[in-house]
Amino acid sequence: TELKKMDFPTIGLFGKYQRLIGDPSPGFTMMIYGKPKQGKSTMALDFANHLAKYHGNVLYVAAEEGINKTLAEKVDRLNLNAPRLSFSDRLPSDLRRYQFVFIDSISAARLNRDNLLELKRKNPGTAFIYIFQVTKEGNYRGSQEIEHDVDVVASVENGSVKAMGRFAQGAI
């Protein structure tokens, strides 16, 4: 009875992303994976823009693609215009100013499970969204234990996203 009465903070997520993953707590973790050219980065960029417009400062680490003309064209095509959305080609050592950090991709950033756990430990109020490449068999690269460590797992196929997690399950 007392647990039901307690008030737990959420980020206040709404719209299509609330339908996809629910309304997570601050500092949630999410993994996005899918085969090449299926829309992982496009979905992640759109989500990053939404979070930056309505919920806080966002850093998008484009470790795989880099800061280049292709990324600039994607930003323009997707009409990403949130002033609190920042881009980098590498993960900075100080993440204190960001409420949300996207890392695209974990393989290109050369991060493993231990690195991700340490990032989370050092930045407890920061939400991390990890983008994973997959093998030919369709499994994401890296330790399969990571799936157990995150709050939300989203798979992308042909531009459609399905998510399972602690806050809700959905699709867009």
mmCIF file of C-alpha atoms in Angstrom:
data_model
loop_
_atom_site.group_PDB
_atom_site.id
_atom_site.type_symbol
_atom_site.label_atom_id
_atom_site.label_comp_id
_atom_site.label_asym_id
_atom_site.label_seq_id
_atom_site.Cartn_x
_atom_site.Cartn_y
_atom_site.Cartn_z
ATOM 1 C CA THR A 1 0.000 0.000 0.000
ATOM 2 C CA GLU A 2 2.796 2.443 0.872
ATOM 3 C CA LEU A 3 4.638 1.688 -2.374
ATOM 4 C CA LYS A 4 1.527 2.632 -4.357
ATOM 5 C CA LYS A 5 1.383 5.987 -2.564
ATOM 6 C CA MET A 6 4.996 6.881 -3.338
ATOM 7 C CA ASP A 7 5.727 9.391 -6.083
ATOM 8 C CA PHE A 8 8.535 8.458 -8.469
ATOM 9 C CA PRO A 9 9.912 10.994 -10.965
ATOM 10 C CA THR A 10 9.700 10.377 -14.699
ATOM 11 C CA ILE A 11 11.040 12.429 -17.573
ATOM 12 C CA GLY A 12 7.508 13.277 -18.776
ATOM 13 C CA LEU A 13 7.867 11.564 -22.142
ATOM 14 C CA PHE A 14 4.849 11.939 -24.438
ATOM 15 C CA GLY A 15 3.763 11.288 -28.014
ATOM 16 C CA LYS A 16 5.095 8.482 -30.176
ATOM 17 C CA TYR A 17 8.108 7.852 -27.935
ATOM 18 C CA GLN A 18 5.877 7.517 -24.882
ATOM 19 C CA ARG A 19 3.832 4.970 -26.870
ATOM 20 C CA LEU A 20 7.078 3.174 -27.771
ATOM 21 C CA ILE A 21 8.871 2.980 -24.408
ATOM 22 C CA GLY A 22 6.534 4.452 -21.770
ATOM 23 C CA ASP A 23 7.608 7.263 -19.452
ATOM 24 C CA PRO A 24 11.019 6.311 -18.077
ATOM 25 C CA SER A 25 12.737 7.554 -14.949
ATOM 26 C CA PRO A 26 15.584 10.054 -15.283
ATOM 27 C CA GLY A 27 18.837 8.221 -15.928
ATOM 28 C CA PHE A 28 17.255 5.329 -17.856
ATOM 29 C CA THR A 29 19.287 3.207 -20.269
ATOM 30 C CA MET A 30 18.231 1.996 -23.700
ATOM 31 C CA MET A 31 19.772 -0.034 -26.473
ATOM 32 C CA ILE A 32 18.788 0.245 -30.129
ATOM 33 C CA TYR A 33 19.905 -2.405 -32.586
ATOM 34 C CA GLY A 34 19.204 -3.601 -36.111
ATOM 35 C CA LYS A 35 20.856 -4.593 -39.354
ATOM 36 C CA PRO A 36 22.651 -1.997 -41.489
ATOM 37 C CA LYS A 37 20.531 0.587 -43.332
ATOM 38 C CA GLN A 38 17.346 -0.281 -41.411
ATOM 39 C CA GLY A 39 16.878 3.111 -39.701
ATOM 40 C CA LYS A 40 18.685 2.837 -36.350
ATOM 41 C CA SER A 41 20.467 6.173 -36.618
ATOM 42 C CA THR A 42 17.451 7.906 -38.148
ATOM 43 C CA MET A 43 15.249 6.747 -35.266
ATOM 44 C CA ALA A 44 17.925 7.657 -32.698
ATOM 45 C CA LEU A 45 18.423 11.132 -34.195
ATOM 46 C CA ASP A 46 14.687 11.795 -34.206
ATOM 47 C CA PHE A 47 14.405 10.609 -30.591
ATOM 48 C CA ALA A 48 17.411 12.774 -29.623
ATOM 49 C CA ASN A 49 15.747 15.805 -31.224
ATOM 50 C CA HIS A 50 12.487 15.102 -29.358
ATOM 51 C CA LEU A 51 14.315 14.804 -26.029
ATOM 52 C CA ALA A 52 16.276 18.005 -26.710
ATOM 53 C CA LYS A 53 13.102 19.932 -27.602
ATOM 54 C CA TYR A 54 11.110 18.915 -24.552
ATOM 55 C CA HIS A 55 13.237 17.286 -21.858
ATOM 56 C CA GLY A 56 16.833 18.517 -21.571
ATOM 57 C CA ASN A 57 20.325 18.767 -23.021
ATOM 58 C CA VAL A 58 21.226 15.960 -25.412
ATOM 59 C CA LEU A 59 24.601 14.860 -26.748
ATOM 60 C CA TYR A 60 24.632 12.689 -29.867
ATOM 61 C CA VAL A 61 27.999 10.974 -30.241
ATOM 62 C CA ALA A 62 28.337 10.064 -33.925
ATOM 63 C CA ALA A 63 31.321 7.757 -33.384
ATOM 64 C CA GLU A 64 30.544 5.614 -36.431
ATOM 65 C CA GLU A 65 29.463 8.238 -38.951
ATOM 66 C CA GLY A 66 31.546 11.130 -37.649
ATOM 67 C CA ILE A 67 30.847 14.818 -38.037
ATOM 68 C CA ASN A 68 30.614 15.115 -41.810
ATOM 69 C CA LYS A 69 28.441 16.037 -44.786
ATOM 70 C CA THR A 70 26.363 12.844 -44.534
ATOM 71 C CA LEU A 71 25.399 13.606 -40.937
ATOM 72 C CA ALA A 72 24.681 17.242 -41.832
ATOM 73 C CA GLU A 73 22.381 16.092 -44.653
ATOM 74 C CA LYS A 74 20.592 13.703 -42.288
ATOM 75 C CA VAL A 75 20.103 16.492 -39.736
ATOM 76 C CA ASP A 76 18.663 18.703 -42.487
ATOM 77 C CA ARG A 77 16.450 15.961 -43.972
ATOM 78 C CA LEU A 78 15.021 15.091 -40.552
ATOM 79 C CA ASN A 79 14.597 18.800 -39.689
ATOM 80 C CA LEU A 80 16.488 18.403 -36.418
ATOM 81 C CA ASN A 81 16.415 21.885 -34.953
ATOM 82 C CA ALA A 82 16.362 21.574 -31.170
ATOM 83 C CA PRO A 83 18.834 24.096 -29.720
ATOM 84 C CA ARG A 84 19.724 21.725 -26.851
ATOM 85 C CA LEU A 85 20.913 18.986 -29.262
ATOM 86 C CA SER A 86 24.715 18.814 -29.552
ATOM 87 C CA PHE A 87 26.903 16.580 -31.707
ATOM 88 C CA SER A 88 30.372 15.125 -31.248
ATOM 89 C CA ASP A 89 32.416 12.428 -32.950
ATOM 90 C CA ARG A 90 33.765 11.177 -29.617
ATOM 91 C CA LEU A 91 32.574 10.793 -26.069
ATOM 92 C CA PRO A 92 33.820 13.693 -23.909
ATOM 93 C CA SER A 93 35.128 12.996 -20.427
ATOM 94 C CA ASP A 94 32.698 15.451 -18.784
ATOM 95 C CA LEU A 95 29.012 14.691 -19.374
ATOM 96 C CA ARG A 96 27.566 16.753 -16.508
ATOM 97 C CA ARG A 97 25.704 19.201 -18.740
ATOM 98 C CA TYR A 98 23.722 16.469 -20.551
ATOM 99 C CA GLN A 99 20.594 14.709 -19.354
ATOM 100 C CA PHE A 100 20.693 12.352 -22.377
ATOM 101 C CA VAL A 101 23.661 10.843 -24.231
ATOM 102 C CA PHE A 102 23.351 8.819 -27.444
ATOM 103 C CA ILE A 103 26.349 6.730 -28.533
ATOM 104 C CA ASP A 104 26.195 5.674 -32.193
ATOM 105 C CA SER A 105 27.623 3.088 -32.287
ATOM 106 C CA ILE A 106 29.034 1.243 -29.306
ATOM 107 C CA SER A 107 31.363 -0.760 -31.592
ATOM 108 C CA ALA A 108 32.729 2.338 -33.339
ATOM 109 C CA ALA A 109 33.230 4.051 -29.961
ATOM 110 C CA ARG A 110 35.128 0.916 -28.868
ATOM 111 C CA LEU A 111 33.080 0.535 -25.699
ATOM 112 C CA ASN A 112 32.360 -2.752 -23.970
ATOM 113 C CA ARG A 113 29.983 -3.725 -21.175
ATOM 114 C CA ASP A 114 32.420 -2.698 -18.434
ATOM 115 C CA ASN A 115 32.880 0.731 -20.064
ATOM 116 C CA LEU A 116 29.103 1.221 -20.247
ATOM 117 C CA LEU A 117 28.606 0.214 -16.623
ATOM 118 C CA GLU A 118 31.361 2.641 -15.578
ATOM 119 C CA LEU A 119 29.796 5.473 -17.625
ATOM 120 C CA LYS A 120 26.485 4.857 -15.893
ATOM 121 C CA ARG A 121 28.117 4.688 -12.466
ATOM 122 C CA LYS A 122 29.935 7.998 -13.009
ATOM 123 C CA ASN A 123 26.822 9.726 -14.449
ATOM 124 C CA PRO A 124 23.866 8.370 -12.440
ATOM 125 C CA GLY A 125 21.323 11.013 -13.510
ATOM 126 C CA THR A 126 22.169 10.799 -17.203
ATOM 127 C CA ALA A 127 20.113 8.653 -19.570
ATOM 128 C CA PHE A 128 22.205 6.666 -22.027
ATOM 129 C CA ILE A 129 20.933 5.422 -25.373
ATOM 130 C CA TYR A 130 23.318 2.944 -27.003
ATOM 131 C CA ILE A 131 23.157 2.092 -30.701
ATOM 132 C CA PHE A 132 24.491 -1.344 -31.635
ATOM 133 C CA GLN A 133 25.564 -2.817 -34.936
ATOM 134 C CA VAL A 134 24.539 -6.412 -35.565
ATOM 135 C CA THR A 135 26.246 -9.496 -36.938
ATOM 136 C CA LYS A 136 25.173 -11.286 -40.129
ATOM 137 C CA GLU A 137 23.090 -13.571 -37.919
ATOM 138 C CA GLY A 138 21.143 -10.571 -36.600
ATOM 139 C CA ASN A 139 22.624 -10.535 -33.079
ATOM 140 C CA TYR A 140 23.954 -7.251 -31.787
ATOM 141 C CA ARG A 141 27.702 -6.943 -31.366
ATOM 142 C CA GLY A 142 29.058 -6.988 -27.867
ATOM 143 C CA SER A 143 28.222 -8.786 -24.683
ATOM 144 C CA GLN A 144 24.718 -10.238 -24.645
ATOM 145 C CA GLU A 145 24.686 -9.309 -20.932
ATOM 146 C CA ILE A 146 24.147 -5.674 -21.930
ATOM 147 C CA GLU A 147 20.541 -6.491 -22.807
ATOM 148 C CA HIS A 148 19.973 -7.403 -19.148
ATOM 149 C CA ASP A 149 21.641 -4.202 -17.939
ATOM 150 C CA VAL A 150 19.427 -1.732 -19.840
ATOM 151 C CA ASP A 151 15.873 -0.607 -19.119
ATOM 152 C CA VAL A 152 14.665 -0.632 -22.736
ATOM 153 C CA VAL A 153 15.603 -2.748 -25.767
ATOM 154 C CA ALA A 154 14.491 -1.488 -29.199
ATOM 155 C CA SER A 155 14.934 -3.308 -32.488
ATOM 156 C CA VAL A 156 14.706 -1.513 -35.818
ATOM 157 C CA GLU A 157 13.740 -3.219 -39.065
ATOM 158 C CA ASN A 158 12.802 -1.454 -42.306
ATOM 159 C CA GLY A 159 12.218 1.805 -40.437
ATOM 160 C CA SER A 160 9.839 0.233 -37.903
ATOM 161 C CA VAL A 161 10.774 0.121 -34.229
ATOM 162 C CA LYS A 162 9.637 -2.361 -31.594
ATOM 163 C CA ALA A 163 10.563 -1.891 -27.952
ATOM 164 C CA MET A 164 10.379 -3.949 -24.795
ATOM 165 C CA GLY A 165 11.263 -2.660 -21.390
ATOM 166 C CA ARG A 166 10.581 -1.829 -17.795
ATOM 167 C CA PHE A 167 8.300 1.110 -18.585
ATOM 168 C CA ALA A 168 6.165 -0.261 -21.447
ATOM 169 C CA GLN A 169 6.213 -2.175 -24.718
ATOM 170 C CA GLY A 170 5.306 -0.599 -28.001
ATOM 171 C CA ALA A 171 6.004 -0.036 -31.673
ATOM 172 C CA ILE A 172 6.224 2.880 -34.069
#
